[in-house]
CSV table of C-alpha atoms in Angstrom, one decimal:
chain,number,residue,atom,x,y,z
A,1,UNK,CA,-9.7,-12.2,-4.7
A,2,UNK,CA,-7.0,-14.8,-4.9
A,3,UNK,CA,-6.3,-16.7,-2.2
A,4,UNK,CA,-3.0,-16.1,-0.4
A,5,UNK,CA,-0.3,-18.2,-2.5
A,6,UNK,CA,2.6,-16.1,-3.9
A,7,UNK,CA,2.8,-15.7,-7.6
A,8,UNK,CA,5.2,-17.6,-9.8
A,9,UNK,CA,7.9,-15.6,-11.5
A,10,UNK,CA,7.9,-18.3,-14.8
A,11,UNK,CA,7.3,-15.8,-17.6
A,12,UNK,CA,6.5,-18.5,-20.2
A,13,UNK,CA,3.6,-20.7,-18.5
A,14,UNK,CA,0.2,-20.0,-20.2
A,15,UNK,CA,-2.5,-18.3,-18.0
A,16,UNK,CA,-6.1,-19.0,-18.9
A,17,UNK,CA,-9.5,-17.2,-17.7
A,18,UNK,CA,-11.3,-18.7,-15.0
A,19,UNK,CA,-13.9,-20.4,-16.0
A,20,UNK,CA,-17.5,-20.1,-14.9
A,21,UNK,CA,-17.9,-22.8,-12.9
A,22,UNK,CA,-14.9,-22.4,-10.7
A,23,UNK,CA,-15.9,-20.3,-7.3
A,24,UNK,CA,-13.6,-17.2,-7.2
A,25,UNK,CA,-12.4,-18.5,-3.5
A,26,UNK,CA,-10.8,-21.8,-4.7
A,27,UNK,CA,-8.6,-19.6,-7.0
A,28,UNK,CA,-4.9,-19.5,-6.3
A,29,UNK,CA,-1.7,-18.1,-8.1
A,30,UNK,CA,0.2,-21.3,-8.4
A,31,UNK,CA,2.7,-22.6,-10.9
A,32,UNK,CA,3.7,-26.3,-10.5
A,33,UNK,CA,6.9,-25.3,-12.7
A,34,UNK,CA,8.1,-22.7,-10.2
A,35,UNK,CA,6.5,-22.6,-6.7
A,36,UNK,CA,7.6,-20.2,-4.4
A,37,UNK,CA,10.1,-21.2,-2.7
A,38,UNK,CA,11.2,-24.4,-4.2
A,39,UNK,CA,14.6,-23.6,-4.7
A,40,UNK,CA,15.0,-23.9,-1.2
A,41,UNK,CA,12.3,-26.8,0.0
A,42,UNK,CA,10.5,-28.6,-3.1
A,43,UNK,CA,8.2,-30.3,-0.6
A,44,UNK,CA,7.9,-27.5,2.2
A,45,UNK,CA,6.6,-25.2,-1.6
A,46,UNK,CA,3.8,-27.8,-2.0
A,47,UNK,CA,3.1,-28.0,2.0
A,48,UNK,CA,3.1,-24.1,2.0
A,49,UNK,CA,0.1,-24.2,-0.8
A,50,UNK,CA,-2.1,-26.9,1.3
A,51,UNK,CA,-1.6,-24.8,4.4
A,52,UNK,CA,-2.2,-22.1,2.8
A,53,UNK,CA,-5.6,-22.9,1.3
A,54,UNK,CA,-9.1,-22.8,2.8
A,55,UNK,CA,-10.1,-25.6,0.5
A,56,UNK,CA,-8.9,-29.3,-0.4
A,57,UNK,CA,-8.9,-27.9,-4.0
A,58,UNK,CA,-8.0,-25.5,-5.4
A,59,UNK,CA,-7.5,-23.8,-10.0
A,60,UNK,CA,-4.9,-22.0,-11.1
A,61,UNK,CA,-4.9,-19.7,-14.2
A,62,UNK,CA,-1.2,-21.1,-14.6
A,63,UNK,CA,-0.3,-23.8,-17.2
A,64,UNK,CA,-3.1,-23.5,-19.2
A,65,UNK,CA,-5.6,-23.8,-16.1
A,66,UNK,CA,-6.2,-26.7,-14.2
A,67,UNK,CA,-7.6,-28.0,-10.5
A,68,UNK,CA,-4.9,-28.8,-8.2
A,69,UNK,CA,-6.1,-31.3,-5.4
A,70,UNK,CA,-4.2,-31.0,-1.6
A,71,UNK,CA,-5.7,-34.0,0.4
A,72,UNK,CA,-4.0,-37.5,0.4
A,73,UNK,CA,-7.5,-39.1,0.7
A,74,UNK,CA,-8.7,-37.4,-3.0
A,75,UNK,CA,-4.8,-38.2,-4.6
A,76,UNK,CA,-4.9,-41.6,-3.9
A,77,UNK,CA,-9.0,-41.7,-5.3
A,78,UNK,CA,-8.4,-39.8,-7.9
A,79,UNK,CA,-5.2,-41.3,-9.4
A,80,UNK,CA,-7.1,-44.5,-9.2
A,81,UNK,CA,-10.5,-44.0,-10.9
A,82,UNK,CA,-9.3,-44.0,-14.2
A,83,UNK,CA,-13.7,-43.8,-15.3
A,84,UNK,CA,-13.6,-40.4,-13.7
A,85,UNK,CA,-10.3,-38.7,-13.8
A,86,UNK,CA,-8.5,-40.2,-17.0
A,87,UNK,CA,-4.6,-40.2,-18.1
A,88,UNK,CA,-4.5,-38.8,-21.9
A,89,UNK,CA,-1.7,-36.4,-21.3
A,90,UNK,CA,1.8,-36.6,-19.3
A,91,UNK,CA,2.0,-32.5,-18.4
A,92,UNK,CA,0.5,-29.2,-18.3
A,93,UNK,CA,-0.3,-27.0,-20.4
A,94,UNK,CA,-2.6,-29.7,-22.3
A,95,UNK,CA,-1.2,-28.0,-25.6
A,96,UNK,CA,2.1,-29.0,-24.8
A,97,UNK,CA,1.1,-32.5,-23.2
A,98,UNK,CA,-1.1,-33.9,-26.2
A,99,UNK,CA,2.3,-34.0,-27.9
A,100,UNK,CA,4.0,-36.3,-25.8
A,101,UNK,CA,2.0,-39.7,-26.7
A,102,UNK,CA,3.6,-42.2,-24.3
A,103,UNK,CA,2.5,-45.6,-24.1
A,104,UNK,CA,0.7,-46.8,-21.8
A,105,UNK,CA,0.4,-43.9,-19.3
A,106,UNK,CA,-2.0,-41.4,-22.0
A,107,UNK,CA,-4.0,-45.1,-22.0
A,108,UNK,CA,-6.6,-46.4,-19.6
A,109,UNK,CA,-8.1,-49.4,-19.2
A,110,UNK,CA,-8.9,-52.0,-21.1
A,111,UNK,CA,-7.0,-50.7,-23.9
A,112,UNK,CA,-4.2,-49.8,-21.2
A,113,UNK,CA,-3.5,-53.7,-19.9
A,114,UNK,CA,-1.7,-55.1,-22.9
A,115,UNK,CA,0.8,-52.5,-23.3
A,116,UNK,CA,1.0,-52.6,-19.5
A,117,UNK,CA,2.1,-56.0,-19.5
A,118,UNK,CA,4.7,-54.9,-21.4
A,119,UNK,CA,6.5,-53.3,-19.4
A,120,UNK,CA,5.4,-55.0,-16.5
A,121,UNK,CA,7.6,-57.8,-17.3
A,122,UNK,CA,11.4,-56.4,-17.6
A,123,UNK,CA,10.7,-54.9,-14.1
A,124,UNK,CA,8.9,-57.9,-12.2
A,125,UNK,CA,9.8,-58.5,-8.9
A,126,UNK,CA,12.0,-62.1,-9.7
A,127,UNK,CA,13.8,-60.2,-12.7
A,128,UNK,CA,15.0,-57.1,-10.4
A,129,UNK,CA,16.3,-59.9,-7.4
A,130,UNK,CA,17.8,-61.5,-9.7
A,131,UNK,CA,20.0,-57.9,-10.7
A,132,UNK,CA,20.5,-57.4,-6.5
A,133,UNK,CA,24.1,-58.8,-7.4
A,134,UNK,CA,24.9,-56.0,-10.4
A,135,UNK,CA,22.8,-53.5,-8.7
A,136,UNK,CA,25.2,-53.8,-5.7
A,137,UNK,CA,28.2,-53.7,-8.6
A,138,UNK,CA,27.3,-50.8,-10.3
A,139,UNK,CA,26.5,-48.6,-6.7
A,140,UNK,CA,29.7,-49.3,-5.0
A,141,UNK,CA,31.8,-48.6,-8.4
A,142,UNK,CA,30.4,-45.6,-8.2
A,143,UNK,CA,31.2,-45.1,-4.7
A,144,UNK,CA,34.5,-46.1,-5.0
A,145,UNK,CA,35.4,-43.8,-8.0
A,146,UNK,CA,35.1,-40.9,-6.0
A,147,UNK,CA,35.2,-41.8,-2.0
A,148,UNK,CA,39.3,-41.1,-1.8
A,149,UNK,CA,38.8,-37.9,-3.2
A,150,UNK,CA,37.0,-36.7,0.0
A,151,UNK,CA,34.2,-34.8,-2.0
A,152,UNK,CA,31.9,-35.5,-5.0
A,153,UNK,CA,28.5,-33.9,-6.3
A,154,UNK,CA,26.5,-36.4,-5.8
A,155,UNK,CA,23.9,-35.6,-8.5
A,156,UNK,CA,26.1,-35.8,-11.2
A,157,UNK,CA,28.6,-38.7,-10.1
A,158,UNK,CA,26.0,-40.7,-8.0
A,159,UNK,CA,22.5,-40.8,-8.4
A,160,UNK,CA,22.6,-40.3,-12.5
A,161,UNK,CA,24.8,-42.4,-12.5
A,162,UNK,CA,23.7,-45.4,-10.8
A,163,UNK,CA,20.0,-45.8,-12.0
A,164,UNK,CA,20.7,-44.8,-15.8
A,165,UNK,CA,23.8,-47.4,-15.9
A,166,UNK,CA,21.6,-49.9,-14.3
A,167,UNK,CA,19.0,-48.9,-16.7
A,168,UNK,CA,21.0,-49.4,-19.6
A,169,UNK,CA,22.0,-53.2,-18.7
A,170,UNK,CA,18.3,-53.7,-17.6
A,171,UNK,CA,17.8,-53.0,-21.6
A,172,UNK,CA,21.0,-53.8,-22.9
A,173,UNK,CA,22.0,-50.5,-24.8
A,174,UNK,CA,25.4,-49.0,-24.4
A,175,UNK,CA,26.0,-45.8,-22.1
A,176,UNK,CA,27.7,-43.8,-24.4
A,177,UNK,CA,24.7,-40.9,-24.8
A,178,UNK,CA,24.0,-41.1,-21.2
A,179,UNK,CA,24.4,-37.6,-20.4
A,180,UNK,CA,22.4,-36.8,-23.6
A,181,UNK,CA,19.4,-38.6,-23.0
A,182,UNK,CA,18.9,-37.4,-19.1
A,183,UNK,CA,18.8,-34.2,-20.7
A,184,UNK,CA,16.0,-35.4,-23.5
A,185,UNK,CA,14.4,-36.8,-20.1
A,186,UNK,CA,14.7,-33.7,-17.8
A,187,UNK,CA,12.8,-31.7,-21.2
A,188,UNK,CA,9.6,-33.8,-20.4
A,189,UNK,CA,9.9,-33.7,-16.8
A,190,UNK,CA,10.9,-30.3,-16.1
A,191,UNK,CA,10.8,-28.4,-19.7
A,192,UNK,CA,12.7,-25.2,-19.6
A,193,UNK,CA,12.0,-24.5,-23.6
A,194,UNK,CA,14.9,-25.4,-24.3
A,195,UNK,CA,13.4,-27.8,-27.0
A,196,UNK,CA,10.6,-28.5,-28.6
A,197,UNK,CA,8.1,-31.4,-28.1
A,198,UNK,CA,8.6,-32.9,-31.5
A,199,UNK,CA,12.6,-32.4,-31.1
A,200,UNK,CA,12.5,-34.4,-27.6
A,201,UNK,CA,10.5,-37.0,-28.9
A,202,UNK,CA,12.3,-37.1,-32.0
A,203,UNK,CA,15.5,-37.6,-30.2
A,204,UNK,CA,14.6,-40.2,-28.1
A,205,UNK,CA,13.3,-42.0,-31.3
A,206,UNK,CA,16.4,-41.3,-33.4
A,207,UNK,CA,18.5,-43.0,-30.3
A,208,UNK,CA,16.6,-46.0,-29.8
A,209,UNK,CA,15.3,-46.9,-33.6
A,210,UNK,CA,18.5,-49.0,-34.8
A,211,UNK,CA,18.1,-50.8,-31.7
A,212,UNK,CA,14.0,-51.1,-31.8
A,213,UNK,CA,14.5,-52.5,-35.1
A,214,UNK,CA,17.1,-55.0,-34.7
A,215,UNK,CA,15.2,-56.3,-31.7
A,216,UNK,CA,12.2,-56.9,-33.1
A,217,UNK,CA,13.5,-59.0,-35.7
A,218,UNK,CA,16.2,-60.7,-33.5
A,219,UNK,CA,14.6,-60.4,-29.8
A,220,UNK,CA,16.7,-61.5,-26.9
A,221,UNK,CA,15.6,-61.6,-23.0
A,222,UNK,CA,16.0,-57.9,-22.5
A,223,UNK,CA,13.4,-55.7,-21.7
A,224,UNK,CA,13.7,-53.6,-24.8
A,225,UNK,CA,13.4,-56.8,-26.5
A,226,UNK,CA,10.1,-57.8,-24.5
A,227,UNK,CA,8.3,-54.6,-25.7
A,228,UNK,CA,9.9,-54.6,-29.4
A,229,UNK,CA,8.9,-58.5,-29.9
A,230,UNK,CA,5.3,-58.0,-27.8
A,231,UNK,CA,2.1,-58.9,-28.6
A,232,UNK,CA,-1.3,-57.0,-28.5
A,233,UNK,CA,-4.4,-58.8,-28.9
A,234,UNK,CA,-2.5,-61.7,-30.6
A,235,UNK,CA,-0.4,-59.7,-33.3
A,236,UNK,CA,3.1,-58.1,-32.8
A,237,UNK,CA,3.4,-54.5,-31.9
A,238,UNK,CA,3.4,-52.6,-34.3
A,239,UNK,CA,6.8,-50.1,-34.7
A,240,UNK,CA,5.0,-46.9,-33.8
A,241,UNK,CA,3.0,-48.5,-30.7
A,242,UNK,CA,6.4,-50.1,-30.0
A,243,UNK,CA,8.1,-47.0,-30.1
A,244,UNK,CA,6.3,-44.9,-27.5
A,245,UNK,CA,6.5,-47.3,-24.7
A,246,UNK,CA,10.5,-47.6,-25.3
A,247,UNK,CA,10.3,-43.9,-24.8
A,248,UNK,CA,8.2,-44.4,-21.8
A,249,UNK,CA,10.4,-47.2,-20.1
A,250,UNK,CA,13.7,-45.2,-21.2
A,251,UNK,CA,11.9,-41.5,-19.6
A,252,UNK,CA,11.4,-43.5,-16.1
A,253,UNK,CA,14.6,-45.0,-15.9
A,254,UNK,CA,16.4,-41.9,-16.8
A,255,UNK,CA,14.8,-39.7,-14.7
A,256,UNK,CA,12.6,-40.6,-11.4
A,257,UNK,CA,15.0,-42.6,-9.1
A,258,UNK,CA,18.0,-40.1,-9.8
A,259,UNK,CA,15.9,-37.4,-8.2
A,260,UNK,CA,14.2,-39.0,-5.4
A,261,UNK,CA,18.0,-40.2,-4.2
A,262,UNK,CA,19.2,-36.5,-4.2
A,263,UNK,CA,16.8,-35.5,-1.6
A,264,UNK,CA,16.9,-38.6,0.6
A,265,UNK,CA,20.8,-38.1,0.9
A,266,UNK,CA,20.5,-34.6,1.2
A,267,UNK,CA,19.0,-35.6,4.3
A,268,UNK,CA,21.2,-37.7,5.6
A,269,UNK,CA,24.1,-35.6,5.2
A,270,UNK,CA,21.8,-32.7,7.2
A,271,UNK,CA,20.6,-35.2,9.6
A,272,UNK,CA,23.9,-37.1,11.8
A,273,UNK,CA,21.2,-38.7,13.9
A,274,UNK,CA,19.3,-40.6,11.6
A,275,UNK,CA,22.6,-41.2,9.7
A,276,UNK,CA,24.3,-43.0,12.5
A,277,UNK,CA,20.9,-44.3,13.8
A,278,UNK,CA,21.3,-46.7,10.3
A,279,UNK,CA,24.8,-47.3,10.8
A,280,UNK,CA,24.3,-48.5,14.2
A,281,UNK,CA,21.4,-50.7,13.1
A,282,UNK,CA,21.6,-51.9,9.5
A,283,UNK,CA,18.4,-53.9,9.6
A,284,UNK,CA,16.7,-50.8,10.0
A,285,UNK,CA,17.8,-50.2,6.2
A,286,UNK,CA,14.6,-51.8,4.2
A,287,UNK,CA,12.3,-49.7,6.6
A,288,UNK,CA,13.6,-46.8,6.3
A,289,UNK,CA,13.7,-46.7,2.4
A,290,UNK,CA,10.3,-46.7,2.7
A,291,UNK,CA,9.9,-43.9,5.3
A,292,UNK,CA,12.3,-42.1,2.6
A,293,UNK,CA,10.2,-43.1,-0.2
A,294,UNK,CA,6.7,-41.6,1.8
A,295,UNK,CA,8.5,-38.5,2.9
A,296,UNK,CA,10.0,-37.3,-0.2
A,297,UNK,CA,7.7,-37.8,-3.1
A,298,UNK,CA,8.4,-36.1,-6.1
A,299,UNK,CA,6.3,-37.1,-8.9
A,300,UNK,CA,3.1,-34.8,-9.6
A,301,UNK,CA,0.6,-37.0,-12.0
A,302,UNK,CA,-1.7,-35.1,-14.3
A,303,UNK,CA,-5.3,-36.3,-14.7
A,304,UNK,CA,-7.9,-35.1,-17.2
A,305,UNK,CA,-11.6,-34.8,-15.8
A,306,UNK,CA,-13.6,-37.7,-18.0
A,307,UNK,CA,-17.4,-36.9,-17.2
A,308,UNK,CA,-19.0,-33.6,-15.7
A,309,UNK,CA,-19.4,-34.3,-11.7
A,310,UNK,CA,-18.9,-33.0,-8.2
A,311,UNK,CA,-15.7,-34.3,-6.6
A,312,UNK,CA,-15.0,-33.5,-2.5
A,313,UNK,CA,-17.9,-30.8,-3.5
A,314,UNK,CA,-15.9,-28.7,-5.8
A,315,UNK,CA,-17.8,-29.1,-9.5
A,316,UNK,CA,-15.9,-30.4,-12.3
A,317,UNK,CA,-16.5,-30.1,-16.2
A,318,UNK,CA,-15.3,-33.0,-18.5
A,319,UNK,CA,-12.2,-31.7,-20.2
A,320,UNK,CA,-10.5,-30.1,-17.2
A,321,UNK,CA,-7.5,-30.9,-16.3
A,322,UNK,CA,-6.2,-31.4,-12.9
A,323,UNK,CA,-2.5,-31.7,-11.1
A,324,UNK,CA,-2.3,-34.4,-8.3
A,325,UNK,CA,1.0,-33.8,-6.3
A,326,UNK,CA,1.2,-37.4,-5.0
A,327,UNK,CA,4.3,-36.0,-2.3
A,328,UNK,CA,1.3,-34.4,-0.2
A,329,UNK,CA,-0.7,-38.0,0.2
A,330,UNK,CA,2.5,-39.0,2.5
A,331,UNK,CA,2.6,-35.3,3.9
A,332,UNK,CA,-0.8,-35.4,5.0
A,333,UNK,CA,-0.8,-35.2,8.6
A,334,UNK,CA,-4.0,-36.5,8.7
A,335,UNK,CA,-2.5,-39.5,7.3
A,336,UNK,CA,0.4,-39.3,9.8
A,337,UNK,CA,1.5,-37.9,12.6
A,338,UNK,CA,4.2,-35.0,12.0
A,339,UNK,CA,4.4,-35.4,8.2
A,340,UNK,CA,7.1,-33.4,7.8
A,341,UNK,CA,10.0,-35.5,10.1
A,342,UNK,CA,11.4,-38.5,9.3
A,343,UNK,CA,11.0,-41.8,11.3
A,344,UNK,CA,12.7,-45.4,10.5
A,345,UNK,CA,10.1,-47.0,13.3
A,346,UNK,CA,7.1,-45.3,11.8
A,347,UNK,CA,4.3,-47.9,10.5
A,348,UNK,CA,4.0,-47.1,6.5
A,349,UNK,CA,0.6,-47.4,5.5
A,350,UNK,CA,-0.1,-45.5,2.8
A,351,UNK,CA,0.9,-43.1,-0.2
A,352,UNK,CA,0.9,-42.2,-3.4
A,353,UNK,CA,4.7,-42.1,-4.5
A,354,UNK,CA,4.4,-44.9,-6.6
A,355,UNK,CA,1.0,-43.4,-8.0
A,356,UNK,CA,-2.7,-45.7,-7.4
A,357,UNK,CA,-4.5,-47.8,-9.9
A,358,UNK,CA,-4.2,-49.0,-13.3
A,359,UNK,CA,-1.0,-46.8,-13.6
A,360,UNK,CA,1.1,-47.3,-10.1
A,361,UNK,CA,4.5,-47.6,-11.2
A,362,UNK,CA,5.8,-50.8,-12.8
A,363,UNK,CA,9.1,-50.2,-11.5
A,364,UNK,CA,8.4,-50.3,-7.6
A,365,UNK,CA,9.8,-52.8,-6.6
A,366,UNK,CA,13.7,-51.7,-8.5
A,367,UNK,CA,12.6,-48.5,-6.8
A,368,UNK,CA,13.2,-49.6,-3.5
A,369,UNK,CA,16.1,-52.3,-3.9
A,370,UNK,CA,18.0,-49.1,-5.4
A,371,UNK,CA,17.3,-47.1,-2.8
A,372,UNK,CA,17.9,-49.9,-0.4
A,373,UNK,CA,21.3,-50.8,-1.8
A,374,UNK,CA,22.5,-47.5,-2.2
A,375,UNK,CA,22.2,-46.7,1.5
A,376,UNK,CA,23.3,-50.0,2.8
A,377,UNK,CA,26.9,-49.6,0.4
A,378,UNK,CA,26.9,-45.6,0.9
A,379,UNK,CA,26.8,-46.1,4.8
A,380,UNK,CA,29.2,-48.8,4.8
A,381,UNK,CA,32.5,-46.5,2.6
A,382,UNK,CA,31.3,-42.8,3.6
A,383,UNK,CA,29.3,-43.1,6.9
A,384,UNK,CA,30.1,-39.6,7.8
A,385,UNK,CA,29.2,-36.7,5.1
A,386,UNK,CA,28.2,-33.6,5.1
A,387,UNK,CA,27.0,-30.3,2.1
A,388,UNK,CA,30.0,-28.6,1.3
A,389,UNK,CA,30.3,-25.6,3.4
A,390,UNK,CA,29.3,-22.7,1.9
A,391,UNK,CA,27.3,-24.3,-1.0
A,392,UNK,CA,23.9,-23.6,-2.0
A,393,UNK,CA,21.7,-26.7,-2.6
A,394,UNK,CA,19.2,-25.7,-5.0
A,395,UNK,CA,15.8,-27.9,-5.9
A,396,UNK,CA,13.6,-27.5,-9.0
A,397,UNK,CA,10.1,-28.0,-9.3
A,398,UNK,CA,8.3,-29.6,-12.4
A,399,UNK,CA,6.1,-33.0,-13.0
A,400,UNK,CA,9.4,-34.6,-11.5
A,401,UNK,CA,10.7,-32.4,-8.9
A,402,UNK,CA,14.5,-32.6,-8.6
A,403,UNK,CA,18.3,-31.3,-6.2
A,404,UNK,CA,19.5,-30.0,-9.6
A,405,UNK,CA,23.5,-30.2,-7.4
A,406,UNK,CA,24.3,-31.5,-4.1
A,407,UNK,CA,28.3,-31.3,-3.7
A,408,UNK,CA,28.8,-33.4,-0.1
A,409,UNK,CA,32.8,-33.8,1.5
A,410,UNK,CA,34.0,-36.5,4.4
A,411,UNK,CA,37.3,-36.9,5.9
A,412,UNK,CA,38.4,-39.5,3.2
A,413,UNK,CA,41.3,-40.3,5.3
A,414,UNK,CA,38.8,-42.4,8.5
């Protein structure tokens, strides 16, 4: 007997037998593609399935077969003990993820550190203060392209917008085949068969290969350029090597921040409180971007199972793979008090947006100075907003979840 967690209605995830070793009550009917619900609450889907469970863990048949782990405590352990739980492939089903080799998340440690430095550099903490300036630029163009008009989707004309432009000059490639490559990004994140593995990463490679090339023979002080020109163990990277972590850097940029900002303004323009609570105390801004970041995660990491053991007493096989939704580490409520609600004076302690370990996200800290900046020049044009009346705002699920439109009006004329 399953346990109570509607089915998915995805016709083309794989389903797998349950394997002997998984205990018939820690079986649920779960697909990470297409929770129920989630086109009305990405997060409350993923709340619904913890509160729903008897058990910390829990195996679905779904996407091959894998664990799925509930409690913040065993995310943030488990994305962080690379020995026991390694990263080999970026989604589920495995068939599908051994095909995406992207450098250095399907590496661990040590052979994981070199590449990691990498792309550590082009997103250092100095480098992204010293962007605040065209960060600032690029977010209140935007703003300002649409804020007369009284109405904009801010999806498509905002939150795409802003992190892939700023991406681009991060980089230094042109912005021409933006719209193309979110698309090449969305198929890894949140495939909908659209294309095959081999065709997304061929893409991706076809765009940045003129560009690869011509840095690694005439690097400049871009981060392309950094990974192009790098070394491992002494010796240039070689092209291939090179290749995938482009891929990796370009996937991030393209993809993560734009859907985080969709739900946190989503919010805002549902929540008049909290919106004129910031506008009537702007040094409240840095703090809450990070109570935004801990309540609306949106990344779920997959791990593979390196050694046969007992984890949080549920027995594990080496080879079995396992989701870790990092959104319910800062939903844990016994983590915080009232997960669920958001609070600009709340003490942020600990979660697992940004992942734990070797892999925690390079890009951190230009995580939060975007999301920063964005409300402090946002609030400052549109301070009142609100969803278009009679609109639907619908939310997709996948290793990235995402608001796939969010069409918001204001009085243009205040």
């Amino acid at each position: 007997k399953m346990n109570q967690v509607q089915a998915s209605t995805l016709e083309t995830d794989i389903n797998a037998p349950i394997p002997s070793h998984v205990p018939p009550e820690l079986v649920v009917d779960f697909d990470m593609y297409n929770p129920p619900n989630v086109k009305r609450d990405f997060h409350q889907a993923w709340v619904d399935l913890r509160e729903r469970s008897a058990t910390d863990i829990v195996w679905t048949p779904r996407n091959g077969g894998h664990w799925i782990t509930l409690k913040g405590e065993d995310i943030a352990n488990m994305l962080g003990d690379y020995q026991r739980f390694k990263s080999n492939i970026l989604l589920l089903p495995a068939t599908s993820g051994d095909e995406y080799r992207v450098l250095p998340t399907t590496l661990n440690p040590p052979e994981h550190g070199p590449y990691r430095a990498l792309l550590n550099a082009p997103l250092a903490a100095k480098t992204v203060m010293a962007m605040d300036p065209v960060i600032r630029r690029l977010a209140s163009d935007a703003i300002e392209s649409f804020r007369e008009r009284g109405s904009c989707d801010f999806i498509s004309e905002y939150s795409i917008v802003l992190p892939i432009k700023l991406f681009m000059e991060l980089v230094e490639l042109p912005t021409g085949d933006v719209e193309r490559l979110k698309f090449l990004a969305d198929q890894v994140t949140r495939p909908d068969g659209t294309m095959t593995v081999p065709e997304v990463m061929g893409a991706f490679a076809e765009f940045l290969d003129p560009f690869l090339r011509e840095r690694r023979e005439n690097p400049g002080k871009d981060g392309l350029s950094t990974i192009a020109a790098g070394l491992i163990n002494g010796e240039q990277i070689d092209y291939e090597e090179a290749m995938d972590l482009a891929i990796q850097l370009l996937i991030a940029g393209l993809d993560t921040i734009a859907s985080f900002l969709g739900f946190m303004m989503l919010f805002l323009a549902n929540n008049p409180a909290h919106r004129r609570q910031l506008i009537d105390e702007p040094s409240l801004i840095p703090a809450a971007a990070d109570e935004f970041i801990r309540r609306f995660g949106i990344v779920q990491n997959i791990r593979t199972v390196a050694v046969d053991q007992t984890f949080n007493g549920v027995v594990m096989k080496e080879g079995d793979h396992v989701c870790i939704p990092n959104l319910l580490h800062g939903l844990d409520p016994d983590v915080y008090d009232d997960p669920m609600e958001v609070d600009f004076t709340r003490e942020i302690h600990d979660h697992s947006f940004f992942g734990n370990g070797a892999h925690r996200c390079p890009g951190t800290f230009l995580t939060r100075t975007e999301v920063r900046i964005t409300l402090e020049e946002w609030l400052d044009r549109i301070p009142d907003f609100n969803v278009e009346a009679g609109e639907d705002v619908i939310m997709k699920g996948g290793g990235v979840g995402t608001v796939v439109s969010l069409p918001l009006t204001w009085d243009a004329e205040r």
